[in-house]
Short mmCIF file of C-alpha atoms and ligand atoms in Angstrom, two decimals:
data_model
loop_
_atom_site.label_atom_id
_atom_site.label_comp_id
_atom_site.label_asym_id
_atom_site.label_seq_id
_atom_site.Cartn_x
_atom_site.Cartn_y
_atom_site.Cartn_z
CA UNK G 1 -11.34 -40.59 -16.92
CA UNK G 2 -14.92 -39.65 -17.73
CA UNK G 3 -16.34 -38.40 -20.99
CA UNK G 4 -14.84 -35.12 -22.20
CA UNK G 5 -17.55 -32.49 -22.54
CA UNK G 6 -15.37 -29.64 -23.71
CA UNK G 7 -11.97 -29.50 -25.29
CA UNK G 8 -10.27 -26.25 -26.21
CA UNK G 9 -7.04 -26.71 -28.10
CA UNK G 10 -4.29 -24.14 -28.72
CA UNK G 11 -6.75 -21.28 -28.45
CA UNK G 12 -5.14 -17.91 -29.13
CA UNK G 13 -6.56 -14.41 -28.85
CA UNK G 14 -4.76 -11.21 -29.64
CA UNK G 15 -6.00 -7.75 -28.65
CA UNK G 16 -4.18 -4.61 -29.78
CA UNK G 17 -1.03 -4.62 -27.66
CA UNK G 18 -1.71 -7.89 -25.76
CA UNK G 19 -1.67 -11.57 -26.48
CA UNK G 20 -4.48 -12.36 -24.08
CA UNK G 21 -4.38 -16.10 -24.84
CA UNK G 22 -1.38 -17.96 -26.19
CA UNK G 23 -2.25 -21.49 -27.35
CA UNK G 24 -4.40 -22.35 -24.35
CA UNK G 25 -5.59 -25.93 -23.75
CA UNK G 26 -8.57 -26.79 -21.60
CA UNK G 27 -10.28 -30.14 -21.11
CA UNK G 28 -13.43 -30.38 -19.04
CA UNK G 29 -15.14 -33.67 -18.18
CA UNK G 30 -18.90 -34.11 -18.21
CA UNK G 31 -20.35 -33.49 -14.76
CA UNK G 32 -17.25 -32.07 -13.12
CA UNK G 33 -16.72 -28.69 -11.49
CA UNK G 34 -13.66 -27.38 -13.25
CA UNK G 35 -11.96 -24.34 -11.76
CA UNK G 36 -10.13 -21.78 -13.89
CA UNK G 37 -7.50 -20.02 -11.86
CA UNK G 38 -5.09 -17.21 -12.63
CA UNK G 39 -4.01 -13.73 -11.68
CA UNK G 40 -5.84 -10.62 -12.84
CA UNK G 41 -5.40 -10.36 -16.57
CA UNK G 42 -4.29 -14.01 -16.98
CA UNK G 43 -6.98 -14.54 -19.63
CA UNK G 44 -9.77 -16.37 -17.80
CA UNK G 45 -12.67 -14.18 -18.90
CA UNK G 46 -11.33 -13.98 -22.44
CA UNK G 47 -11.21 -17.77 -22.70
CA UNK G 48 -14.83 -17.93 -21.52
CA UNK G 49 -15.93 -15.28 -24.00
CA UNK G 50 -14.40 -17.30 -26.82
CA UNK G 51 -16.19 -20.40 -25.62
CA UNK G 52 -19.52 -18.56 -25.58
CA UNK G 53 -18.98 -17.03 -29.01
CA UNK G 54 -18.74 -13.47 -27.77
CA UNK G 55 -15.17 -13.20 -29.11
CA UNK G 56 -13.73 -14.98 -32.13
CA UNK G 57 -10.36 -16.67 -31.54
CA UNK G 58 -7.30 -15.86 -33.63
CA UNK G 59 -6.32 -19.52 -33.58
CA UNK G 60 -7.13 -22.93 -32.13
CA UNK G 61 -10.15 -25.22 -31.98
CA UNK G 62 -13.11 -25.97 -29.74
CA UNK G 63 -14.75 -29.40 -29.47
CA UNK G 64 -18.02 -30.13 -27.69
CA UNK G 65 -18.37 -33.87 -26.98
CA UNK G 66 -15.82 -34.49 -29.68
CA UNK G 67 -17.51 -32.42 -32.37
CA UNK G 68 -15.58 -29.45 -33.71
CA UNK G 69 -17.36 -26.13 -33.25
CA UNK G 70 -16.96 -24.31 -36.55
CA UNK G 71 -18.34 -20.81 -36.33
CA UNK G 72 -19.39 -19.91 -32.84
CA UNK G 73 -21.89 -17.28 -31.70
CA UNK G 74 -23.69 -16.55 -28.43
CA UNK G 75 -26.91 -17.96 -29.93
CA UNK G 76 -25.17 -21.17 -30.97
CA UNK G 77 -23.50 -21.58 -27.60
CA UNK G 78 -26.83 -21.09 -25.84
CA UNK G 79 -28.47 -23.62 -28.15
CA UNK G 80 -25.77 -26.12 -27.11
CA UNK G 81 -26.74 -25.46 -23.48
CA UNK G 82 -23.63 -23.41 -22.70
CA UNK G 83 -24.78 -20.75 -20.28
CA UNK G 84 -22.42 -18.08 -18.97
CA UNK G 85 -22.69 -15.75 -16.04
CA UNK G 86 -20.18 -13.03 -16.76
CA UNK G 87 -18.06 -11.19 -14.24
CA UNK G 88 -19.88 -7.94 -14.97
CA UNK G 89 -23.56 -8.09 -14.05
CA UNK G 90 -25.76 -7.84 -17.12
CA UNK G 91 -29.12 -6.98 -15.61
CA UNK G 92 -31.26 -4.06 -16.63
CA UNK G 93 -31.59 -1.88 -13.58
CA UNK G 94 -34.94 -0.32 -14.48
CA UNK G 95 -36.70 -3.64 -15.10
CA UNK G 96 -37.97 -6.10 -12.53
CA UNK G 97 -36.66 -9.54 -11.61
CA UNK G 98 -39.08 -11.49 -13.83
CA UNK G 99 -38.43 -9.29 -16.87
CA UNK G 100 -34.71 -9.77 -16.45
CA UNK G 101 -34.91 -13.52 -16.03
CA UNK G 102 -37.04 -13.93 -19.17
CA UNK G 103 -35.37 -11.23 -21.23
CA UNK G 104 -35.40 -12.33 -24.88
CA UNK G 105 -37.18 -15.60 -24.06
CA UNK G 106 -40.52 -14.26 -22.87
CA UNK G 107 -43.31 -16.79 -22.47
CA UNK G 108 -46.25 -15.83 -24.71
CA UNK G 109 -49.92 -16.55 -24.02
CA UNK G 110 -50.57 -17.38 -27.64
CA UNK G 111 -47.41 -17.72 -29.67
CA UNK G 112 -48.75 -15.91 -32.77
CA UNK G 113 -49.85 -12.82 -30.90
CA UNK G 114 -47.23 -11.08 -28.88
CA UNK G 115 -49.20 -11.20 -25.63
CA UNK G 116 -46.97 -12.15 -22.72
CA UNK G 117 -47.94 -14.64 -20.08
CA UNK G 118 -46.83 -12.56 -17.16
CA UNK G 119 -48.36 -14.85 -14.56
CA UNK G 120 -46.55 -17.92 -15.84
CA UNK G 121 -43.24 -16.07 -15.95
CA UNK G 122 -43.70 -14.73 -12.42
CA UNK G 123 -44.54 -18.20 -11.11
CA UNK G 124 -41.51 -19.72 -12.81
CA UNK G 125 -39.33 -16.92 -11.44
CA UNK G 126 -40.63 -17.59 -7.95
CA UNK G 127 -39.86 -21.31 -8.37
CA UNK G 128 -36.31 -20.67 -9.50
CA UNK G 129 -35.59 -18.23 -6.69
CA UNK G 130 -37.12 -20.55 -4.12
CA UNK G 131 -34.88 -23.33 -5.37
CA UNK G 132 -31.98 -20.96 -4.62
CA UNK G 133 -33.54 -20.27 -1.19
CA UNK G 134 -33.80 -16.61 -2.09
CA UNK G 135 -36.64 -14.55 -0.76
CA UNK G 136 -36.67 -12.07 -3.65
CA UNK G 137 -39.94 -10.79 -5.08
CA UNK G 138 -40.41 -11.48 -8.82
CA UNK G 139 -41.70 -7.93 -9.15
CA UNK G 140 -38.82 -6.17 -7.35
CA UNK G 141 -36.87 -3.73 -9.49
CA UNK G 142 -33.24 -4.72 -9.98
CA UNK G 143 -32.04 -1.27 -8.88
CA UNK G 144 -33.65 -1.79 -5.48
CA UNK G 145 -31.67 -4.98 -4.81
CA UNK G 146 -28.17 -5.11 -3.32
CA UNK G 147 -25.31 -6.41 -5.46
CA UNK G 148 -25.44 -9.85 -3.81
CA UNK G 149 -29.15 -10.29 -4.55
CA UNK G 150 -28.59 -9.06 -8.11
CA UNK G 151 -25.97 -11.76 -8.52
CA UNK G 152 -28.48 -14.36 -7.30
CA UNK G 153 -30.92 -13.09 -9.97
CA UNK G 154 -28.19 -13.57 -12.60
CA UNK G 155 -27.72 -17.10 -11.36
CA UNK G 156 -31.48 -17.64 -11.47
CA UNK G 157 -31.50 -16.38 -15.04
CA UNK G 158 -28.89 -18.96 -16.02
CA UNK G 159 -30.88 -21.73 -14.31
CA UNK G 160 -34.06 -20.82 -16.17
CA UNK G 161 -32.81 -22.47 -19.36
CA UNK G 162 -31.68 -26.01 -20.12
CA UNK G 163 -28.05 -26.00 -19.22
CA UNK G 164 -25.33 -28.50 -20.09
CA UNK G 165 -22.35 -26.35 -19.25
CA UNK G 166 -22.73 -23.59 -16.68
CA UNK G 167 -19.96 -21.02 -16.54
CA UNK G 168 -19.58 -18.88 -13.45
CA UNK G 169 -17.04 -16.06 -13.79
CA UNK G 170 -16.36 -14.83 -10.24
CA UNK G 171 -19.93 -15.26 -9.08
CA UNK G 172 -19.11 -15.11 -5.38
CA UNK G 173 -17.19 -11.84 -5.13
CA UNK G 174 -20.40 -9.95 -4.32
CA UNK G 175 -22.14 -12.68 -2.34
CA UNK G 176 -22.51 -12.99 1.42
CA UNK G 177 -21.67 -16.21 3.27
CA UNK G 178 -25.21 -17.57 3.16
CA UNK G 179 -25.59 -16.75 -0.50
CA UNK G 180 -22.34 -18.55 -1.29
CA UNK G 181 -23.65 -21.56 0.61
CA UNK G 182 -26.83 -21.56 -1.47
CA UNK G 183 -24.85 -21.19 -4.67
CA UNK G 184 -22.61 -24.12 -3.78
CA UNK G 185 -25.62 -26.22 -2.83
CA UNK G 186 -27.15 -25.43 -6.23
CA UNK G 187 -23.88 -26.22 -8.01
CA UNK G 188 -23.67 -29.61 -6.31
CA UNK G 189 -27.27 -30.30 -7.19
CA UNK G 190 -26.67 -29.44 -10.85
CA UNK G 191 -23.57 -31.58 -10.86
CA UNK G 192 -25.60 -34.54 -9.63
CA UNK G 193 -27.93 -33.98 -12.55
CA UNK G 194 -24.93 -34.26 -14.89
CA UNK G 195 -24.41 -30.57 -15.58
CA UNK G 196 -20.80 -29.57 -16.22
CA UNK G 197 -19.56 -26.42 -14.49
CA UNK G 198 -16.65 -24.06 -15.06
CA UNK G 199 -16.02 -21.95 -11.98
CA UNK G 200 -13.76 -18.91 -11.73
CA UNK G 201 -12.85 -17.44 -8.35
CA UNK G 202 -9.92 -15.78 -6.63
CA UNK G 203 -10.97 -17.29 -3.31
CA UNK G 204 -8.79 -20.34 -2.88
CA UNK G 205 -10.74 -21.74 0.06
CA UNK G 206 -13.85 -21.82 -2.15
CA UNK G 207 -11.88 -23.41 -4.96
CA UNK G 208 -10.70 -26.15 -2.59
CA UNK G 209 -14.20 -26.66 -1.26
CA UNK G 210 -16.19 -26.92 -4.48
CA UNK G 211 -13.81 -27.83 -7.31
CA UNK G 212 -12.94 -31.24 -8.77
CA UNK G 213 -10.08 -30.19 -11.04
CA UNK G 214 -8.29 -26.93 -11.66
CA UNK G 215 -6.60 -25.44 -14.70
CA UNK G 216 -4.18 -22.60 -14.05
CA UNK G 217 -3.42 -19.84 -16.55
CA UNK G 218 -0.60 -17.34 -16.18
CA UNK G 219 -0.06 -14.36 -18.50
CA UNK G 220 -2.20 -15.88 -21.22
CA UNK G 221 -0.38 -19.21 -21.09
CA UNK G 222 -1.54 -22.65 -20.03
CA UNK G 223 0.32 -23.79 -16.90
CA UNK G 224 -1.29 -26.98 -15.57
CA UNK G 225 -4.38 -29.04 -14.82
CA UNK G 226 -4.60 -30.89 -11.50
CA UNK G 227 -6.97 -32.74 -9.22
CA UNK G 228 -7.92 -30.32 -6.50
CA UNK G 229 -7.66 -33.00 -3.83
CA UNK G 230 -3.95 -33.33 -4.68
CA UNK G 231 -2.97 -29.67 -4.24
CA UNK G 232 -2.79 -27.26 -1.30
CA UNK G 233 -3.74 -23.58 -1.38
CA UNK G 234 -0.03 -22.75 -1.32
CA UNK G 235 0.54 -24.98 -4.35
CA UNK G 236 -2.20 -23.12 -6.19
CA UNK G 237 -0.68 -19.74 -5.36
CA UNK G 238 2.69 -20.92 -6.63
CA UNK G 239 1.17 -22.16 -9.90
CA UNK G 240 -0.69 -18.87 -10.37
CA UNK G 241 2.01 -16.36 -9.63
CA UNK G 242 5.06 -18.48 -10.39
CA UNK G 243 6.59 -17.90 -6.96
CA UNK G 244 5.78 -18.26 -3.25
CA UNK G 245 3.98 -15.49 -1.44
CA UNK G 246 5.46 -15.58 2.03
CA UNK G 247 3.40 -13.03 3.86
CA UNK G 248 -0.18 -12.58 2.74
CA UNK G 249 -0.80 -9.73 5.20
CA UNK G 250 2.28 -7.51 5.35
CA UNK G 251 1.00 -5.21 8.08
CA UNK G 252 3.24 -2.31 9.13
CA UNK G 253 2.41 -0.80 12.52
CA UNK G 254 2.54 2.99 12.65
CA UNK G 255 2.36 5.20 15.76
CA UNK G 256 -1.14 6.45 16.44
CA UNK G 257 -1.48 10.04 15.24
CA UNK G 258 -4.11 12.71 15.81
CA UNK G 259 -7.80 12.03 15.40
CA UNK G 260 -8.67 12.58 11.72
CA UNK G 261 -12.32 11.67 11.62
CA UNK G 262 -14.94 11.46 14.29
CA UNK G 263 -18.48 10.34 13.58
CA UNK G 264 -20.97 10.92 16.37
CA UNK G 265 -24.40 9.29 16.60
CA UNK G 266 -24.88 9.04 12.86
CA UNK G 267 -28.25 7.70 11.72
CA UNK G 268 -30.09 7.17 8.48
CA UNK G 269 -33.55 5.64 8.76
CA UNK G 270 -33.59 1.89 8.30
CA UNK G 271 -29.90 1.41 7.50
CA UNK G 272 -27.57 3.27 9.89
CA UNK G 273 -28.46 3.29 13.54
CA UNK G 274 -26.69 5.72 15.86
CA UNK G 275 -23.13 4.86 14.86
CA UNK G 276 -20.12 6.55 16.44
CA UNK G 277 -16.52 5.96 15.46
CA UNK G 278 -13.09 7.55 15.33
CA UNK G 279 -10.28 7.16 12.83
CA UNK G 280 -6.72 8.24 13.57
CA UNK G 281 -3.77 9.25 11.43
CA UNK G 282 -1.48 6.29 10.82
CA UNK G 283 -4.12 3.72 11.74
CA UNK G 284 -6.51 1.38 9.94
CA UNK G 285 -10.03 1.08 11.29
CA UNK G 286 -11.55 -2.15 9.99
CA UNK G 287 -15.32 -2.41 9.65
CA UNK G 288 -16.57 -5.98 9.66
CA UNK G 289 -20.07 -7.36 9.31
CA UNK G 290 -22.21 -9.55 7.12
CA UNK G 291 -23.13 -8.52 3.60
CA UNK G 292 -26.24 -6.36 3.99
CA UNK G 293 -25.45 -5.26 7.55
CA UNK G 294 -25.30 -1.60 6.55
CA UNK G 295 -21.54 -1.10 6.26
CA UNK G 296 -21.69 0.34 2.75
CA UNK G 297 -24.65 2.54 3.73
CA UNK G 298 -22.64 3.76 6.74
CA UNK G 299 -19.64 4.88 4.71
CA UNK G 300 -21.85 6.37 2.00
CA UNK G 301 -23.64 8.41 4.65
CA UNK G 302 -20.33 9.56 6.14
CA UNK G 303 -19.10 10.97 2.83
CA UNK G 304 -22.46 12.50 1.93
CA UNK G 305 -23.42 10.16 -0.91
CA UNK G 306 -26.56 9.33 1.07
CA UNK G 307 -28.40 11.81 3.30
CA UNK G 308 -28.04 11.44 7.02
CA UNK G 309 -31.04 11.94 9.27
CA UNK G 310 -29.00 12.93 12.29
CA UNK G 311 -25.48 12.88 13.68
CA UNK G 312 -22.30 14.90 13.54
CA UNK G 313 -19.03 14.64 11.69
CA UNK G 314 -15.72 16.14 12.82
CA UNK G 315 -12.66 16.29 10.62
CA UNK G 316 -9.34 17.00 12.32
CA UNK G 317 -11.36 18.12 15.34
CA UNK G 318 -13.56 20.58 13.44
CA UNK G 319 -17.26 20.00 13.09
CA UNK G 320 -18.14 19.94 9.38
CA UNK G 321 -21.27 19.78 7.26
CA UNK G 322 -21.05 17.15 4.54
CA UNK G 323 -23.95 16.92 2.14
CA UNK G 324 -22.20 15.61 -0.94
CA UNK G 325 -19.07 13.55 -1.72
CA UNK G 326 -17.59 16.80 -3.11
CA UNK G 327 -17.77 18.30 0.37
CA UNK G 328 -15.97 15.26 1.73
CA UNK G 329 -13.25 15.60 -0.91
CA UNK G 330 -12.83 19.26 0.03
CA UNK G 331 -12.03 18.11 3.57
CA UNK G 332 -9.65 15.47 2.24
CA UNK G 333 -11.90 12.44 2.69
CA UNK G 334 -12.55 9.99 -0.13
CA UNK G 335 -14.47 6.74 -0.55
CA UNK G 336 -13.25 3.99 -2.85
CA UNK G 337 -16.46 2.20 -3.66
CA UNK G 338 -17.11 -1.50 -4.03
CA UNK G 339 -19.15 -0.84 -7.15
CA UNK G 340 -16.51 0.15 -9.66
CA UNK G 341 -18.73 -0.15 -12.70
CA UNK G 342 -21.35 2.33 -11.55
CA UNK G 343 -19.45 4.65 -9.28
CA UNK G 344 -15.74 4.37 -9.51
CA UNK G 345 -14.68 4.51 -13.13
CA UNK G 346 -15.21 6.07 -16.53
CA UNK G 347 -15.05 2.82 -18.49
CA UNK G 348 -14.93 4.47 -21.91
CA UNK G 349 -12.01 6.67 -20.90
CA UNK G 350 -8.32 5.87 -20.76
CA UNK G 351 -6.30 4.65 -17.81
CA UNK G 352 -4.63 8.07 -17.71
CA UNK G 353 -7.93 9.95 -17.69
CA UNK G 354 -9.21 7.81 -14.84
CA UNK G 355 -6.00 8.07 -12.83
CA UNK G 356 -5.95 11.86 -13.05
CA UNK G 357 -9.64 12.79 -13.19
CA UNK G 358 -10.10 13.19 -9.45
CA UNK G 359 -7.37 15.80 -9.25
CA UNK G 360 -7.44 17.87 -12.41
CA UNK G 361 -6.52 21.04 -10.47
CA UNK G 362 -3.10 19.57 -9.94
CA UNK G 363 -2.49 19.57 -13.69
CA UNK G 364 -3.96 22.95 -14.60
CA UNK G 365 -1.57 25.40 -16.26
CA UNK G 366 -3.64 28.49 -17.00
CA UNK G 367 -6.35 26.93 -19.13
CA UNK G 368 -4.37 23.98 -20.39
CA UNK G 369 -3.55 20.72 -18.68
CA UNK G 370 0.02 19.67 -18.03
CA UNK G 371 -0.06 16.56 -20.17
CA UNK G 372 3.49 15.45 -19.48
CA UNK G 373 2.87 15.48 -15.75
CA UNK G 374 -0.42 13.62 -16.14
CA UNK G 375 1.37 10.94 -18.09
CA UNK G 376 4.27 10.74 -15.61
CA UNK G 377 1.92 10.36 -12.66
CA UNK G 378 -0.08 7.69 -14.47
CA UNK G 379 3.06 5.72 -15.32
CA UNK G 380 4.04 5.98 -11.65
CA UNK G 381 0.70 4.55 -10.54
CA UNK G 382 0.81 1.76 -13.13
CA UNK G 383 4.20 0.83 -11.76
CA UNK G 384 3.43 1.03 -8.05
CA UNK G 385 0.10 -0.81 -8.34
CA UNK G 386 1.36 -3.13 -11.09
CA UNK G 387 -1.64 -2.37 -13.26
CA UNK G 388 -1.57 -4.66 -16.26
CA UNK G 389 -2.29 -2.41 -19.25
CA UNK G 390 -0.66 -2.05 -22.68
CA UNK G 391 -0.41 1.76 -22.27
CA UNK G 392 -1.61 4.82 -20.38
CA UNK G 393 -4.01 5.45 -23.29
CA UNK G 394 -5.82 2.08 -23.10
CA UNK G 395 -9.52 2.36 -22.35
CA UNK G 396 -10.36 1.05 -18.90
CA UNK G 397 -13.12 -1.23 -20.22
CA UNK G 398 -10.41 -3.22 -22.01
CA UNK G 399 -8.65 -4.11 -18.77
CA UNK G 400 -9.43 -7.25 -16.82
CA UNK G 401 -11.77 -6.87 -13.83
CA UNK G 402 -9.04 -6.87 -11.22
CA UNK G 403 -6.96 -4.35 -13.09
CA UNK G 404 -9.96 -2.03 -13.28
CA UNK G 405 -10.13 -2.22 -9.50
CA UNK G 406 -6.50 -1.16 -9.29
CA UNK G 407 -7.26 1.88 -11.48
CA UNK G 408 -9.95 2.98 -8.99
CA UNK G 409 -7.36 2.81 -6.24
CA UNK G 410 -4.86 4.72 -8.38
CA UNK G 411 -7.37 7.47 -9.04
CA UNK G 412 -7.82 8.22 -5.35
CA UNK G 413 -4.18 7.71 -4.41
CA UNK G 414 -3.47 10.56 -6.77
CA UNK G 415 -5.25 13.12 -4.60
CA UNK G 416 -4.28 15.07 -1.54
CA UNK G 417 -6.83 13.19 0.57
CA UNK G 418 -5.78 12.17 4.07
CA UNK G 419 -8.80 10.14 5.09
CA UNK G 420 -9.29 7.07 2.89
CA UNK G 421 -12.35 4.89 3.15
CA UNK G 422 -12.05 1.60 1.25
CA UNK G 423 -15.19 -0.46 0.66
CA UNK G 424 -14.12 -4.05 -0.13
CA UNK G 425 -10.75 -2.96 -1.55
CA UNK G 426 -9.65 -6.41 -2.67
CA UNK G 427 -12.84 -7.73 -4.14
CA UNK G 428 -12.03 -9.54 -7.37
CA UNK G 429 -8.31 -9.04 -6.87
CA UNK G 430 -5.90 -11.96 -7.10
CA UNK G 431 -3.64 -13.07 -4.24
CA UNK G 432 -0.54 -11.31 -5.48
CA UNK G 433 -2.35 -8.06 -6.19
CA UNK G 434 -3.99 -8.16 -2.75
CA UNK G 435 -0.57 -7.90 -1.19
CA UNK G 436 0.06 -4.85 -3.40
CA UNK G 437 -3.16 -3.25 -2.12
CA UNK G 438 -2.07 -3.90 1.47
CA UNK G 439 1.29 -2.34 0.73
CA UNK G 440 -0.54 0.70 -0.59
CA UNK G 441 -2.52 0.89 2.66
CA UNK G 442 0.75 0.64 4.59
CA UNK G 443 2.20 3.44 2.54
CA UNK G 444 -0.86 5.58 3.20
CA UNK G 445 -0.73 5.12 6.96
CA UNK G 446 2.98 5.77 6.83
CA UNK G 447 2.20 9.09 5.14
CA UNK G 448 -0.08 9.91 8.09
CA UNK G 449 -3.32 9.08 6.35
CA UNK G 450 -6.25 7.66 8.34
CA UNK G 451 -7.71 4.54 6.71
CA UNK G 452 -11.12 2.98 7.14
CA UNK G 453 -11.56 -0.41 5.52
CA UNK G 454 -14.89 -2.16 5.08
CA UNK G 455 -14.31 -5.82 4.30
CA UNK G 456 -16.14 -9.12 4.30
CA UNK G 457 -12.92 -11.09 4.38
CA UNK G 458 -12.17 -11.80 8.00
CA UNK G 459 -8.50 -12.73 7.49
CA UNK G 460 -8.06 -9.35 5.80
CA UNK G 461 -9.86 -7.51 8.61
CA UNK G 462 -7.70 -9.28 11.19
CA UNK G 463 -4.49 -8.99 9.21
CA UNK G 464 -4.62 -5.33 8.21
CA UNK G 465 -6.71 -3.42 10.80
CA UNK G 466 -5.46 -1.83 14.01
CA UNK G 467 -8.91 -1.42 15.48
CA UNK G 468 -12.08 -3.25 14.46
CA UNK G 469 -15.75 -2.31 14.55
CA UNK G 470 -18.43 -4.90 13.91
CA UNK G 471 -21.72 -3.76 12.40
CA UNK G 472 -24.98 -5.66 12.49
CA UNK G 473 -28.28 -4.30 11.28
CA UNK G 474 -26.85 -0.82 11.00
CA UNK G 475 -25.53 -0.75 14.56
CA UNK G 476 -22.11 -1.17 16.10
CA UNK G 477 -22.29 -4.46 18.01
CA UNK G 478 -18.67 -4.82 19.07
CA UNK G 479 -15.28 -3.11 19.04
CA UNK G 480 -11.89 -4.77 19.33
CA UNK G 481 -8.23 -3.99 19.20
CA UNK G 482 -6.87 -6.13 16.38
CA UNK G 483 -4.74 -8.15 18.80
CA UNK G 484 -7.70 -9.28 20.87
CA UNK G 485 -10.02 -10.03 17.94
CA UNK G 486 -10.64 -13.48 16.46
CA UNK G 487 -12.80 -14.70 13.58
CA UNK G 488 -15.18 -16.28 16.10
CA UNK G 489 -15.59 -13.09 18.16
CA UNK G 490 -16.25 -11.04 15.03
CA UNK G 491 -18.74 -13.54 13.60
CA UNK G 492 -20.71 -13.76 16.80
CA UNK G 493 -20.93 -9.95 17.02
CA UNK G 494 -21.89 -9.79 13.34
CA UNK G 495 -24.93 -11.96 13.94
CA UNK G 496 -26.29 -10.16 17.02
CA UNK G 497 -29.72 -8.74 16.34
CA UNK G 498 -30.36 -5.17 17.31
CA UNK G 499 -26.96 -4.45 18.80
CA UNK G 500 -25.63 -2.14 21.47
CA UNK G 501 -24.67 1.49 21.56
CA UNK G 502 -20.96 2.03 21.53
CA UNK G 503 -19.70 4.80 23.69
CA UNK G 504 -17.20 7.18 22.15
N1 LIG I 601 -11.93 -6.20 -25.11
C1 LIG I 601 -10.63 -6.14 -24.87
N2 LIG I 601 -9.81 -5.32 -25.58
C2 LIG I 601 -8.48 -5.27 -25.34
N3 LIG I 601 -7.85 -6.00 -24.40
C3 LIG I 601 -8.59 -6.84 -23.66
C4 LIG I 601 -10.01 -6.95 -23.85
N4 LIG I 601 -10.48 -7.86 -22.96
C5 LIG I 601 -9.41 -8.29 -22.26
N5 LIG I 601 -8.27 -7.69 -22.67
C6 LIG I 601 -6.91 -7.95 -22.15
O1 LIG I 601 -6.68 -9.34 -22.18
C7 LIG I 601 -5.98 -9.78 -21.02
C8 LIG I 601 -6.76 -10.87 -20.32
O2 LIG I 601 -7.93 -10.30 -19.73
P1 LIG I 601 -9.07 -11.14 -19.00
O3 LIG I 601 -10.21 -10.21 -18.77
O4 LIG I 601 -9.32 -12.38 -19.78
O5 LIG I 601 -8.36 -11.50 -17.62
P2 LIG I 601 -8.92 -12.32 -16.36
O6 LIG I 601 -8.04 -13.51 -16.19
O7 LIG I 601 -10.37 -12.56 -16.51
O8 LIG I 601 -8.61 -11.31 -15.15
P3 LIG I 601 -9.48 -10.88 -13.82
O9 LIG I 601 -9.16 -11.88 -12.76
O10 LIG I 601 -8.92 -9.55 -13.45
O11 LIG I 601 -10.92 -10.83 -14.20
C9 LIG I 601 -5.76 -8.53 -20.17
O12 LIG I 601 -4.46 -8.06 -20.42
C10 LIG I 601 -6.79 -7.56 -20.69
O13 LIG I 601 -6.35 -6.24 -20.53
MG1 LIG I 602 -12.02 -11.86 -15.51
#
């Protein structure tokens, strides 16, 4: 066994109503890639935040290279070369890439005067991004970059300091295939240089590919530490959830119903190129494509979040004008976005508020709200989606990332909508909870709802869709019945340049 870089011993953390960590042990060797695995709410992010001094533990000890860490703070952790990339992106949208990378550590021209050496910082930024093989301009504003590119900037920011222990909390959930490849290449490179890495991901294939050892947490408790070479993906699932998951894609086939949505020749300059599609009651239309291919832009244009330049939309056979998501909701069509922090949730509000906010009309009694009914419905959603929360009154920002995602789903389930568009519905969701999301989709189609599902996970596209569209560069490049589709067929259509017109 190599030198132990980090040892956490019997670490405990209690939040009001939850014991997030119950005497957790973690031992990480110098220069290894150590995976932390566990279901949503298992305590992974909390353990990291204690290690980086963001939270103070209620018990236990931390040792770095054998020395006990007495009082920990983010500054101290950084000084010890412990650099975290948190699950939530922490970039400032209005600033550019260079400003974000050097935030708080600006390079000065002359130290005594506060004059910044912009040129030096830009050059260094360029170097770091080139090392990551990212063609991102140092002067681009963060808000103009997609989520995947933003994540690469976060990673660049972490690499801009001297790092001994790099912590990556679900860095890949927003990344495309090529970006993941670059990240893994960088991780291996850092490892060769002796950097220790803690890696958190719900994607077991990635865990198998990149990890050396894995520690599993379940419900705030330490379960095991193993060599990754010695365990299968099924073993990992069993350790995480405490049981076998027999069917990862429990698809229920429903009779095809009437056409619910028809999109005809929809275009938006530069992102959506003459797309036509149809969605039917009882069916799931899967939309596959690479990250950045225009899938999110397509669904945003359909529901009126972005302006279309041309094209027509028919709902239940009627031509409609949709200029705003509110119009879409009026016609019973909702979009569950991939970006829960900015679009899907009121983080400072309670679980109940979020679960009922999309449908307040339902609860109106004269001028008052029917509070009992709001609470009952929320309890029902917590139960059916297995949302891990101490109460209906807990603020959403206190839930783990995956449980926040479930609240977004709950919010829209609790409407009368009959056309559901999901954009990456299982991003950041653990294996067990994924199955719950698929069961929700089954229940929706069973109710006669039409579902559209944008997803980057090919097994999910193949396992859950009835009909599949592939988008590349804003165009539909292929269409398949689920039975005739394969990963290879989808990937080759997803990388066609230009594309073809699909006839509807
Ligand atoms: N600031 C907080 N206040 C109250 N409770 C919290 C807070 N942060 C986390 N929790 C609770 O602690 C538990 C562990 O959460 P944590 O975020 O560590 O989970 P996780 O393993 O990172 O999950 P995920 O995979 O969903 O990101 C959860 O029950 C969560 O609701
Ligand atoms: Mg987390």
